[in-house]
Amino acid sequence: MKSKELLMELHLDIVKNKLSHAILINTNNLSEIEKFKLEFVRILFCSNHSFINDQCVWCKKVLTNEVLDYVSVGDGHSTIKKDEIQNIIRKFSQSAIETRGYKIYFLIGVEYMTKESANSLLKFLEEPPANTFAFLITRDISLVLPTLKSRTRNYVLWEELNYLENNSLKELLHIENKYEILLFGIKLKTKTKEELIIYVQDLLDQKSLFSNEFWISLLVEFKSNIESQINQQLAIEKLLIGLYEL
Ligand SMILES: [Zn+2]
């Protein structure tokens, strides 16, 4: 599902007054989530729950970042700490600061939550105060603690990534013959240094998909070769040779 479709679905839930209090989103594109957050919070707070910005006072407040009952924690890569969770619980256990009455928090990268952090969140997820909504975001649902995902309504967002072809990851995991490796290499060679770094980091972030340790070490080496000013074509050649030898 694309983020626009999810927004439409959640918008209907808001209108029908049956929005789930805890939602988990598995996404392959965190930058899309940045846009989603703002748009969703705007729809929720909007005086008319309008799907498009109707310029009401609440839409304006959200878009200028003036809403106090909204918190976002985590960058998708680093650990979410227990005191960050406790701060949210403390803040949102009280009634909303603003008259709109809604309270909403996003936790980005819940796969990096310690067990302690998760445990302190569980009860709050199960028995949330009125009008309090939690959004848990992950890039890899298989790494999320089962106790968390059993308490949330779960969605998968799959966006086309602009820096790599849609099927690249799938292709990569199923490269079977040398001709395909060659084609993959040709594709890689059209990328800029920055695109390659984002691409390989994205793969490494999802490394639970790879069962093969050699694969991971190959990618780590490729990334460091690209980052250190080594000839880019040479780094790609080395990666391809590694793939040939698998
Ligand atoms: Zn509005």
XYZ file of C-alpha atoms and ligand atoms in Angstrom:
247
model
C 0.000 0.000 0.000
C 1.159 3.531 -0.705
C 1.144 6.230 1.965
C -1.630 8.134 0.192
C -3.875 5.063 0.343
C -3.126 4.603 4.020
C -3.940 8.266 4.660
C -7.282 7.783 2.924
C -8.059 4.691 4.955
C -7.118 6.346 8.263
C -9.045 9.457 7.280
C -12.183 7.321 6.973
C -11.459 5.804 10.389
C -11.181 9.295 11.886
C -14.448 10.399 10.311
C -16.222 7.261 11.517
C -14.660 7.771 14.942
C -13.008 4.356 14.924
C -9.354 5.191 14.533
C -7.191 2.566 16.212
C -5.214 3.855 19.200
C -2.036 2.032 18.263
C -0.852 1.648 14.694
C 2.327 -0.011 13.456
C 3.633 0.859 10.008
C 6.305 -1.180 8.269
C 7.815 1.016 5.581
C 10.718 0.793 3.177
C 10.984 4.564 2.897
C 11.457 6.689 5.986
C 11.500 9.992 4.140
C 7.959 9.240 2.971
C 6.993 8.819 6.634
C 8.161 12.368 7.337
C 5.543 13.653 4.897
C 2.953 11.157 6.117
C 3.340 12.307 9.742
C 2.645 15.930 8.968
C -0.267 15.146 6.687
C -1.857 12.699 9.119
C -1.530 14.994 12.136
C -3.052 17.798 10.072
C -6.063 15.665 9.101
C -6.565 14.547 12.701
C -6.348 18.041 14.175
C -8.217 19.834 11.356
C -11.503 21.323 12.635
C -13.280 19.494 9.797
C -10.954 16.476 9.483
C -10.574 17.645 5.910
C -8.503 15.363 3.689
C -7.050 18.371 1.949
C -5.751 21.440 3.725
C -8.799 23.673 4.234
C -6.748 26.465 5.811
C -8.605 26.236 9.119
C -6.824 27.448 12.224
C -5.722 23.893 13.149
C -4.415 23.035 9.701
C -2.312 26.183 9.890
C -1.075 25.355 13.381
C 0.045 21.870 12.367
C 1.801 23.048 9.215
C 3.714 25.701 11.150
C 4.690 23.188 13.832
C 2.786 24.882 16.601
C 0.890 21.865 17.898
C 1.963 20.968 21.422
C 0.114 17.672 21.753
C 2.230 15.989 19.102
C 5.580 14.295 19.695
C 7.921 12.385 17.397
C 10.826 10.374 18.797
C 13.557 8.414 16.998
C 15.337 8.831 13.671
C 14.863 5.302 12.362
C 18.445 4.280 13.041
C 19.248 4.849 16.704
C 17.928 3.316 19.905
C 14.748 4.679 21.449
C 15.576 5.026 25.126
C 13.459 4.222 28.143
C 13.437 7.808 29.418
C 12.165 9.011 26.038
C 9.231 6.608 26.398
C 8.647 7.657 29.986
C 8.588 11.311 28.973
C 5.868 10.540 26.452
C 3.859 8.569 29.015
C 4.166 11.361 31.557
C 3.205 14.045 29.063
C 0.306 12.168 27.544
C -1.113 10.783 30.794
C -2.332 14.287 31.488
C -5.136 15.796 29.479
C -4.287 17.519 26.227
C -2.593 20.897 26.533
C -4.588 22.395 23.705
C -8.329 22.692 23.263
C -8.409 20.369 20.241
C -8.129 17.485 22.681
C -6.105 15.023 20.590
C -2.707 13.688 21.575
C -0.489 11.843 19.147
C 3.028 10.440 19.189
C 5.246 8.764 16.618
C 8.056 6.378 17.490
C 10.369 6.044 14.495
C 12.476 2.892 14.379
C 10.742 0.700 16.968
C 12.971 -2.209 15.951
C 15.721 -0.307 17.784
C 13.746 -0.104 20.993
C 15.324 -1.809 23.983
C 13.263 -4.449 25.792
C 13.094 -2.074 28.752
C 11.701 0.740 26.610
C 9.178 -1.597 25.037
C 8.033 -2.954 28.396
C 7.454 0.506 29.752
C 5.306 1.275 26.720
C 3.144 -1.877 26.719
C 0.623 -0.914 29.365
C 0.286 2.585 27.929
C -0.433 1.057 24.510
C -3.033 -1.258 25.963
C -4.829 1.311 28.070
C -4.273 4.655 26.401
C -5.820 7.822 27.846
C -8.762 9.173 25.843
C -7.985 10.580 22.382
C -4.349 9.454 22.499
C -2.907 7.831 19.398
C 0.390 5.990 18.931
C 2.168 5.416 15.636
C 5.027 2.927 15.687
C 7.227 2.996 12.611
C 9.659 0.303 11.538
C 11.683 -0.604 8.493
C 11.706 -4.263 9.449
C 8.740 -5.729 11.261
C 10.543 -9.040 11.819
C 12.811 -7.265 14.308
C 9.940 -5.722 16.306
C 9.168 -7.353 19.645
C 6.098 -9.632 19.371
C 4.601 -8.075 22.514
C 4.510 -4.746 20.690
C 3.147 -5.859 17.350
C 0.397 -7.928 18.941
C -0.999 -4.720 20.445
C -1.072 -2.648 17.293
C -2.983 -2.564 14.045
C -0.359 -3.283 11.416
C 0.132 -1.843 7.951
C 2.798 -2.258 5.294
C 3.837 0.674 3.132
C 5.851 -0.102 0.069
C 7.016 2.915 -1.869
C 9.006 2.964 -5.015
C 12.391 4.285 -4.037
C 13.664 6.897 -6.406
C 17.300 5.905 -6.039
C 16.911 2.303 -7.041
C 14.634 0.334 -9.269
C 11.598 -1.098 -7.593
C 12.731 -4.685 -7.789
C 16.382 -4.162 -7.119
C 16.420 -5.678 -3.657
C 14.413 -8.675 -4.779
C 16.684 -9.036 -7.785
C 19.696 -8.845 -5.594
C 18.518 -11.651 -3.347
C 17.817 -13.911 -6.290
C 20.674 -13.254 -8.618
C 21.227 -16.626 -10.170
C 23.363 -16.262 -13.204
C 26.307 -14.248 -14.366
C 24.313 -12.432 -16.996
C 21.992 -11.024 -14.310
C 24.982 -9.963 -12.232
C 26.347 -8.147 -15.259
C 23.035 -6.323 -15.781
C 22.931 -5.399 -12.113
C 26.466 -4.024 -12.413
C 25.490 -1.884 -15.404
C 22.617 -0.430 -13.389
C 24.867 0.323 -10.432
C 27.331 2.135 -12.655
C 24.710 4.716 -13.593
C 24.326 5.808 -9.953
C 26.099 8.692 -8.283
C 28.269 8.184 -5.213
C 25.516 9.541 -2.937
C 22.892 7.281 -4.482
C 25.122 4.250 -4.045
C 25.750 5.049 -0.380
C 22.032 5.463 0.354
C 21.282 2.309 -1.605
C 23.780 0.119 0.200
C 22.912 1.576 3.616
C 19.292 0.793 2.907
C 20.214 -2.818 2.178
C 22.331 -3.049 5.316
C 19.476 -1.665 7.410
C 17.367 -4.575 6.256
C 20.055 -7.142 6.804
C 17.714 -9.550 8.517
C 16.639 -10.289 4.945
C 20.061 -11.700 4.248
C 20.852 -15.081 5.684
C 24.311 -15.040 4.179
C 27.034 -13.440 6.328
C 29.329 -13.212 3.318
C 26.735 -11.074 1.576
C 26.682 -8.639 4.470
C 30.467 -8.355 4.651
C 30.538 -7.808 0.892
C 28.104 -4.914 1.221
C 29.953 -3.407 4.200
C 33.193 -3.496 2.219
C 31.478 -2.004 -0.832
C 30.099 0.860 1.227
C 33.437 1.704 2.795
C 35.117 1.545 -0.623
C 32.572 3.968 -2.039
C 32.901 6.294 0.952
C 36.670 6.391 0.899
C 37.520 8.081 -2.355
C 38.416 4.845 -4.162
C 37.514 4.749 -7.848
C 33.778 4.082 -7.941
C 33.870 1.803 -10.979
C 36.564 -0.246 -9.271
C 34.449 -0.599 -6.118
C 31.523 -1.835 -8.227
C 33.788 -4.300 -10.050
C 34.943 -5.675 -6.703
C 31.352 -6.117 -5.563
C 30.462 -7.913 -8.780
C 33.445 -10.241 -8.463
C 32.268 -11.021 -4.924
C 28.812 -11.844 -6.301
C 30.310 -14.095 -8.971
C 32.082 -16.054 -6.285
C 29.012 -16.611 -4.127
Zn -8.392 22.208 8.585
